[in-house]
Amino acid sequence: MNEAECSTRARALASVIEPFAGQVYFSPECHASYADLGFTASPGNANGVALPDGPAYFCSRGSLLGQVPGQLIASAFAVFNPAVVVPAVTYGWTLTDASTIEAARTGGAIGQLRRILGDAPNGIERLRDLLARAAEPGAMTGRPLFAGLLAREIPDLPLGAAWRYADRLREYRGDSHSASWTAAGFDAVEIGLLTELYWALPTKSYIRTRAWSEDELDAALGRLAGRGLIEGGALTEAGRTAREEVELATDRQCRPLIEALGDDFTDVIDLLSPMGHAIRAQHGYPASGPHDLAAARA
């Protein structure tokens, strides 16, 4: 398999996994469980998709790392402003502990999938086995969130097991992506701004969900312009090449997962695609996620 085919498959896998695994962050079942622990309920919705409370998000996803301080969670998440993450986690740990909120996270994610897809959607046992095979060769080295998920039990329900393996694969790519852009010499604000333009989004739009200040955004834009990567609010050719190389480096790290699937790769795509459509149709995940924006750009 050449590099172009590896990239095509790695991005296709990430795209179909995203709504199935990522729905955990929009699950009303999760939000209700977090509210029972003392967190604020979902602050509202976007086009019918329930949005997460910040401290509950940081603590629930961060619980994969165990009972750790906010600085470590900010480091692993990589793209969020630590000035927001650290106090949010400190507050969250006054309400609950990692084990309790991780159980709520898992239960709420599976709960939404069961509500939308039913207990046993078509092909779920086959999907579980294929996702397990894809995740198996994933290396822990430099991948904290993926490693944290390896310590979590696999649910008995095939649907829940498939979600757990999908979550592992999602975090594997996310950890790999963080390694790629940091190795390329970007900081969190710079990569966020470059990615917006790479996805053909307005500058300072998507990155605002990462809680950076106006001054921090302007300073990063100045650095990127000074390096010849943006000009007049758009990517230069050098900027587009640099951002694409980050994605290619991420794809290369996913090669072992793609190779593990072999000729069964298309089965994963065929099984997950209708599930993702159903999740979106029932407002369990936004209509356009990051991989959709990247695909539209291409």
Short mmCIF file of C-alpha atoms in Angstrom, two decimals:
data_model
loop_
_atom_site.label_atom_id
_atom_site.label_comp_id
_atom_site.label_asym_id
_atom_site.label_seq_id
_atom_site.Cartn_x
_atom_site.Cartn_y
_atom_site.Cartn_z
CA MET A 1 0.00 0.00 0.00
CA ASN A 2 1.56 3.29 -1.09
CA GLU A 3 1.37 6.50 0.95
CA ALA A 4 -1.53 7.96 -1.05
CA GLU A 5 -3.68 4.87 -0.48
CA CYS A 6 -2.73 4.81 3.19
CA SER A 7 -3.83 8.43 3.58
CA THR A 8 -7.08 7.87 1.72
CA ARG A 9 -7.95 4.91 3.92
CA ALA A 10 -6.80 6.51 7.17
CA ARG A 11 -8.95 9.58 6.56
CA ALA A 12 -11.95 7.52 5.46
CA LEU A 13 -11.72 5.41 8.62
CA ALA A 14 -11.47 8.50 10.82
CA SER A 15 -14.48 10.02 9.07
CA VAL A 16 -16.83 7.06 9.62
CA ILE A 17 -15.63 6.51 13.19
CA GLU A 18 -16.19 10.13 14.21
CA PRO A 19 -19.99 10.25 14.72
CA PHE A 20 -20.11 6.74 16.19
CA ALA A 21 -17.37 7.40 18.75
CA GLY A 22 -17.64 11.18 19.10
CA GLN A 23 -21.35 11.16 19.91
CA VAL A 24 -20.30 10.66 23.55
CA TYR A 25 -19.67 14.42 23.77
CA PHE A 26 -23.21 15.30 22.67
CA SER A 27 -25.17 12.50 24.32
CA PRO A 28 -28.12 13.74 26.41
CA GLU A 29 -27.71 10.57 28.45
CA CYS A 30 -24.15 11.62 29.30
CA HIS A 31 -25.18 15.19 30.08
CA ALA A 32 -27.93 13.99 32.42
CA SER A 33 -25.51 11.70 34.26
CA TYR A 34 -22.98 14.50 34.66
CA ALA A 35 -25.70 16.83 35.98
CA ASP A 36 -26.56 14.16 38.56
CA LEU A 37 -22.93 14.42 39.72
CA GLY A 38 -23.27 18.17 40.21
CA PHE A 39 -22.10 19.57 36.88
CA THR A 40 -24.13 22.11 34.95
CA ALA A 41 -26.59 20.60 32.50
CA SER A 42 -26.05 20.98 28.77
CA PRO A 43 -25.86 24.73 28.10
CA GLY A 44 -28.08 24.43 25.02
CA ASN A 45 -27.97 22.98 21.56
CA ALA A 46 -26.77 23.71 18.07
CA ASN A 47 -29.27 22.69 15.40
CA GLY A 48 -30.77 20.19 17.82
CA VAL A 49 -27.48 18.69 18.99
CA ALA A 50 -26.99 19.01 22.76
CA LEU A 51 -23.76 20.82 23.64
CA PRO A 52 -21.45 19.72 26.48
CA ASP A 53 -20.76 21.58 29.72
CA GLY A 54 -17.08 22.57 29.79
CA PRO A 55 -15.96 21.17 33.17
CA ALA A 56 -17.94 17.96 32.56
CA TYR A 57 -16.30 17.56 29.16
CA PHE A 58 -12.77 18.08 30.47
CA CYS A 59 -13.28 15.76 33.44
CA SER A 60 -15.15 13.01 31.59
CA ARG A 61 -12.70 12.73 28.71
CA GLY A 62 -9.81 13.45 31.06
CA SER A 63 -10.92 10.58 33.29
CA LEU A 64 -9.32 8.26 30.73
CA LEU A 65 -6.02 9.39 32.26
CA GLY A 66 -7.15 8.69 35.82
CA GLN A 67 -7.42 11.08 38.76
CA VAL A 68 -4.94 13.61 37.41
CA PRO A 69 -4.52 17.40 37.65
CA GLY A 70 -5.80 19.77 35.01
CA GLN A 71 -2.31 20.48 33.72
CA LEU A 72 -1.94 16.89 32.56
CA ILE A 73 -5.39 16.90 30.94
CA ALA A 74 -4.60 20.17 29.15
CA SER A 75 -1.34 18.64 27.89
CA ALA A 76 -3.08 15.53 26.55
CA PHE A 77 -5.96 17.43 24.93
CA ALA A 78 -3.32 19.77 23.45
CA VAL A 79 -5.50 22.29 21.59
CA PHE A 80 -7.40 23.88 24.49
CA ASN A 81 -6.26 26.90 26.48
CA PRO A 82 -4.79 25.56 29.73
CA ALA A 83 -5.94 28.72 31.51
CA VAL A 84 -9.49 27.42 31.04
CA VAL A 85 -8.86 23.68 31.33
CA VAL A 86 -6.96 23.72 34.63
CA PRO A 87 -9.55 25.54 36.76
CA ALA A 88 -12.38 23.61 35.10
CA VAL A 89 -10.78 20.30 36.06
CA THR A 90 -9.91 21.52 39.55
CA TYR A 91 -13.56 22.44 40.05
CA GLY A 92 -14.78 19.17 38.51
CA TRP A 93 -12.75 17.06 40.90
CA THR A 94 -14.59 18.74 43.80
CA LEU A 95 -17.79 17.21 42.44
CA THR A 96 -16.73 13.69 41.49
CA ASP A 97 -13.76 11.41 40.83
CA ALA A 98 -12.33 9.94 37.65
CA SER A 99 -13.76 6.46 38.12
CA THR A 100 -17.30 7.71 38.71
CA ILE A 101 -17.43 10.11 35.78
CA GLU A 102 -15.74 7.61 33.46
CA ALA A 103 -18.52 5.14 34.25
CA ALA A 104 -21.08 7.86 33.52
CA ARG A 105 -19.31 8.63 30.24
CA THR A 106 -19.37 5.01 29.13
CA GLY A 107 -22.95 4.43 30.21
CA GLY A 108 -24.20 7.60 28.55
CA ALA A 109 -22.40 6.90 25.27
CA ILE A 110 -23.83 3.40 25.05
CA GLY A 111 -27.21 4.69 26.14
CA GLN A 112 -27.45 7.11 23.24
CA LEU A 113 -26.32 4.47 20.75
CA ARG A 114 -28.94 2.04 22.04
CA ARG A 115 -31.65 4.70 21.82
CA ILE A 116 -30.76 5.59 18.21
CA LEU A 117 -29.50 2.30 16.76
CA GLY A 118 -31.16 -0.30 18.97
CA ASP A 119 -29.38 -2.91 21.03
CA ALA A 120 -28.13 -4.92 18.08
CA PRO A 121 -27.85 -2.96 14.81
CA ASN A 122 -27.13 -4.99 11.70
CA GLY A 123 -23.58 -6.32 11.60
CA ILE A 124 -22.62 -5.06 15.07
CA GLU A 125 -20.70 -8.19 16.09
CA ARG A 126 -18.72 -8.11 12.85
CA LEU A 127 -18.04 -4.40 13.40
CA ARG A 128 -16.89 -5.04 16.97
CA ASP A 129 -14.42 -7.66 15.81
CA LEU A 130 -13.04 -5.53 12.99
CA LEU A 131 -12.58 -2.44 15.17
CA ALA A 132 -10.86 -4.59 17.80
CA ARG A 133 -8.51 -5.89 15.10
CA ALA A 134 -7.75 -2.37 13.87
CA ALA A 135 -7.00 -1.08 17.38
CA GLU A 136 -4.85 -4.04 18.42
CA PRO A 137 -1.54 -2.96 16.78
CA GLY A 138 -1.85 0.61 18.07
CA ALA A 139 1.28 1.63 20.00
CA MET A 140 0.93 3.40 23.36
CA THR A 141 4.16 5.35 22.92
CA GLY A 142 3.41 9.08 23.00
CA ARG A 143 -0.35 8.51 22.93
CA PRO A 144 -1.75 9.22 26.42
CA LEU A 145 -5.48 9.16 25.70
CA PHE A 146 -5.24 6.00 23.61
CA ALA A 147 -3.17 4.40 26.37
CA GLY A 148 -5.72 5.44 28.97
CA LEU A 149 -8.45 3.70 27.01
CA LEU A 150 -6.44 0.48 26.92
CA ALA A 151 -6.90 0.33 30.70
CA ARG A 152 -10.70 0.50 30.41
CA GLU A 153 -12.82 -2.62 30.33
CA ILE A 154 -14.57 -3.70 27.15
CA PRO A 155 -18.37 -3.65 27.65
CA ASP A 156 -20.19 -6.96 27.26
CA LEU A 157 -22.83 -5.63 24.87
CA PRO A 158 -21.44 -5.86 21.31
CA LEU A 159 -22.66 -2.32 20.61
CA GLY A 160 -20.82 -1.04 23.67
CA ALA A 161 -17.70 -3.00 22.80
CA ALA A 162 -17.71 -1.58 19.27
CA TRP A 163 -18.01 1.94 20.71
CA ARG A 164 -15.06 1.34 23.05
CA TYR A 165 -12.84 0.17 20.20
CA ALA A 166 -13.97 3.10 18.04
CA ASP A 167 -13.15 5.49 20.89
CA ARG A 168 -9.67 3.96 21.07
CA LEU A 169 -9.14 4.46 17.35
CA ARG A 170 -10.42 8.03 17.54
CA GLU A 171 -8.04 8.91 20.37
CA TYR A 172 -5.18 7.10 18.62
CA ARG A 173 -5.51 9.41 15.63
CA GLY A 174 -5.97 12.43 17.88
CA ASP A 175 -2.82 11.66 19.86
CA SER A 176 -0.95 11.01 16.61
CA HIS A 177 -2.17 14.33 15.20
CA SER A 178 -0.92 16.22 18.27
CA ALA A 179 2.47 14.57 17.82
CA SER A 180 2.51 15.57 14.15
CA TRP A 181 1.79 19.26 14.61
CA THR A 182 4.03 19.71 17.61
CA ALA A 183 6.87 17.99 15.75
CA ALA A 184 6.25 20.39 12.86
CA GLY A 185 6.93 23.31 15.20
CA PHE A 186 3.41 24.67 15.66
CA ASP A 187 1.78 25.65 18.91
CA ALA A 188 -1.87 25.03 19.77
CA VAL A 189 -3.12 28.43 18.61
CA GLU A 190 -1.17 28.33 15.37
CA ILE A 191 -2.38 24.88 14.36
CA GLY A 192 -5.95 25.86 15.16
CA LEU A 193 -5.78 28.93 12.94
CA LEU A 194 -4.07 27.03 10.12
CA THR A 195 -6.68 24.29 10.34
CA GLU A 196 -9.58 26.73 10.01
CA LEU A 197 -8.16 27.98 6.71
CA TYR A 198 -7.31 24.43 5.63
CA TRP A 199 -11.00 23.57 6.19
CA ALA A 200 -12.11 26.78 4.38
CA LEU A 201 -13.64 28.21 7.57
CA PRO A 202 -13.52 31.90 8.57
CA THR A 203 -10.50 32.86 10.64
CA LYS A 204 -11.10 32.86 14.41
CA SER A 205 -14.31 30.82 14.13
CA TYR A 206 -13.85 27.15 15.10
CA ILE A 207 -10.84 27.92 17.28
CA ARG A 208 -13.01 29.96 19.63
CA THR A 209 -14.31 26.67 21.03
CA ARG A 210 -10.77 26.15 22.35
CA ALA A 211 -10.99 29.25 24.59
CA TRP A 212 -8.05 31.30 23.32
CA SER A 213 -8.19 35.06 23.81
CA GLU A 214 -8.33 37.66 21.05
CA ASP A 215 -4.79 38.79 21.88
CA GLU A 216 -3.51 35.20 21.69
CA LEU A 217 -5.21 34.68 18.34
CA ASP A 218 -3.82 37.92 16.90
CA ALA A 219 -0.31 37.14 18.10
CA ALA A 220 -0.45 33.69 16.49
CA LEU A 221 -1.73 35.15 13.22
CA GLY A 222 1.24 37.50 13.26
CA ARG A 223 3.66 34.62 13.76
CA LEU A 224 2.11 32.63 10.91
CA ALA A 225 2.22 35.64 8.59
CA GLY A 226 5.84 36.24 9.55
CA ARG A 227 6.68 32.69 8.53
CA GLY A 228 4.98 33.16 5.16
CA LEU A 229 2.20 30.65 5.90
CA ILE A 230 -0.75 33.05 5.65
CA GLU A 231 -1.30 36.25 3.75
CA GLY A 232 -4.39 38.42 3.47
CA GLY A 233 -6.45 36.06 5.62
CA ALA A 234 -5.70 33.01 3.45
CA LEU A 235 -3.19 30.18 3.35
CA THR A 236 -0.21 30.71 1.12
CA GLU A 237 1.04 27.78 -0.93
CA ALA A 238 3.67 27.18 1.74
CA GLY A 239 1.01 27.30 4.42
CA ARG A 240 -1.21 24.81 2.65
CA THR A 241 1.73 22.47 2.10
CA ALA A 242 2.78 22.70 5.74
CA ARG A 243 -0.72 21.96 7.01
CA GLU A 244 -1.20 19.07 4.60
CA GLU A 245 2.11 17.58 5.72
CA VAL A 246 0.79 17.53 9.30
CA GLU A 247 -2.17 15.49 8.09
CA LEU A 248 0.04 13.17 6.05
CA ALA A 249 2.26 12.58 9.07
CA THR A 250 -0.86 11.70 11.07
CA ASP A 251 -1.98 9.29 8.34
CA ARG A 252 1.41 7.58 8.34
CA GLN A 253 1.10 6.86 12.05
CA CYS A 254 -2.24 5.15 11.35
CA ARG A 255 -0.76 2.72 8.81
CA PRO A 256 -0.63 -0.22 11.28
CA LEU A 257 -4.37 0.15 11.93
CA ILE A 258 -5.20 0.21 8.23
CA GLU A 259 -2.94 -2.74 7.47
CA ALA A 260 -4.52 -4.76 10.28
CA LEU A 261 -7.88 -4.54 8.50
CA GLY A 262 -6.50 -5.66 5.15
CA ASP A 263 -9.18 -6.61 2.64
CA ASP A 264 -11.87 -6.12 5.30
CA PHE A 265 -11.34 -2.36 5.35
CA THR A 266 -14.39 -1.69 3.18
CA ASP A 267 -16.57 -3.74 5.55
CA VAL A 268 -15.83 -1.26 8.34
CA ILE A 269 -16.78 1.65 6.11
CA ASP A 270 -19.97 -0.08 4.94
CA LEU A 271 -21.05 -0.98 8.48
CA LEU A 272 -20.27 2.33 10.15
CA SER A 273 -21.56 4.69 7.44
CA PRO A 274 -25.30 4.02 7.94
CA MET A 275 -24.86 4.12 11.72
CA GLY A 276 -23.22 7.53 11.46
CA HIS A 277 -26.03 8.80 9.24
CA ALA A 278 -28.62 7.59 11.77
CA ILE A 279 -26.78 9.22 14.68
CA ARG A 280 -26.66 12.53 12.86
CA ALA A 281 -30.30 12.28 11.75
CA GLN A 282 -31.32 11.88 15.40
CA HIS A 283 -29.16 14.85 16.48
CA GLY A 284 -26.66 12.69 18.33
CA TYR A 285 -23.74 14.34 16.55
CA PRO A 286 -23.35 17.60 14.53
CA ALA A 287 -24.20 17.52 10.85
CA SER A 288 -20.63 18.54 10.00
CA GLY A 289 -17.71 17.38 12.11
CA PRO A 290 -13.98 18.05 11.59
CA HIS A 291 -13.48 15.17 9.16
CA ASP A 292 -16.43 16.34 7.05
CA LEU A 293 -14.89 19.80 6.81
CA ALA A 294 -11.55 18.34 5.83
CA ALA A 295 -13.17 16.13 3.18
CA ALA A 296 -15.11 19.07 1.76
CA ARG A 297 -11.86 21.05 1.49
CA ALA A 298 -10.26 18.24 -0.46
#
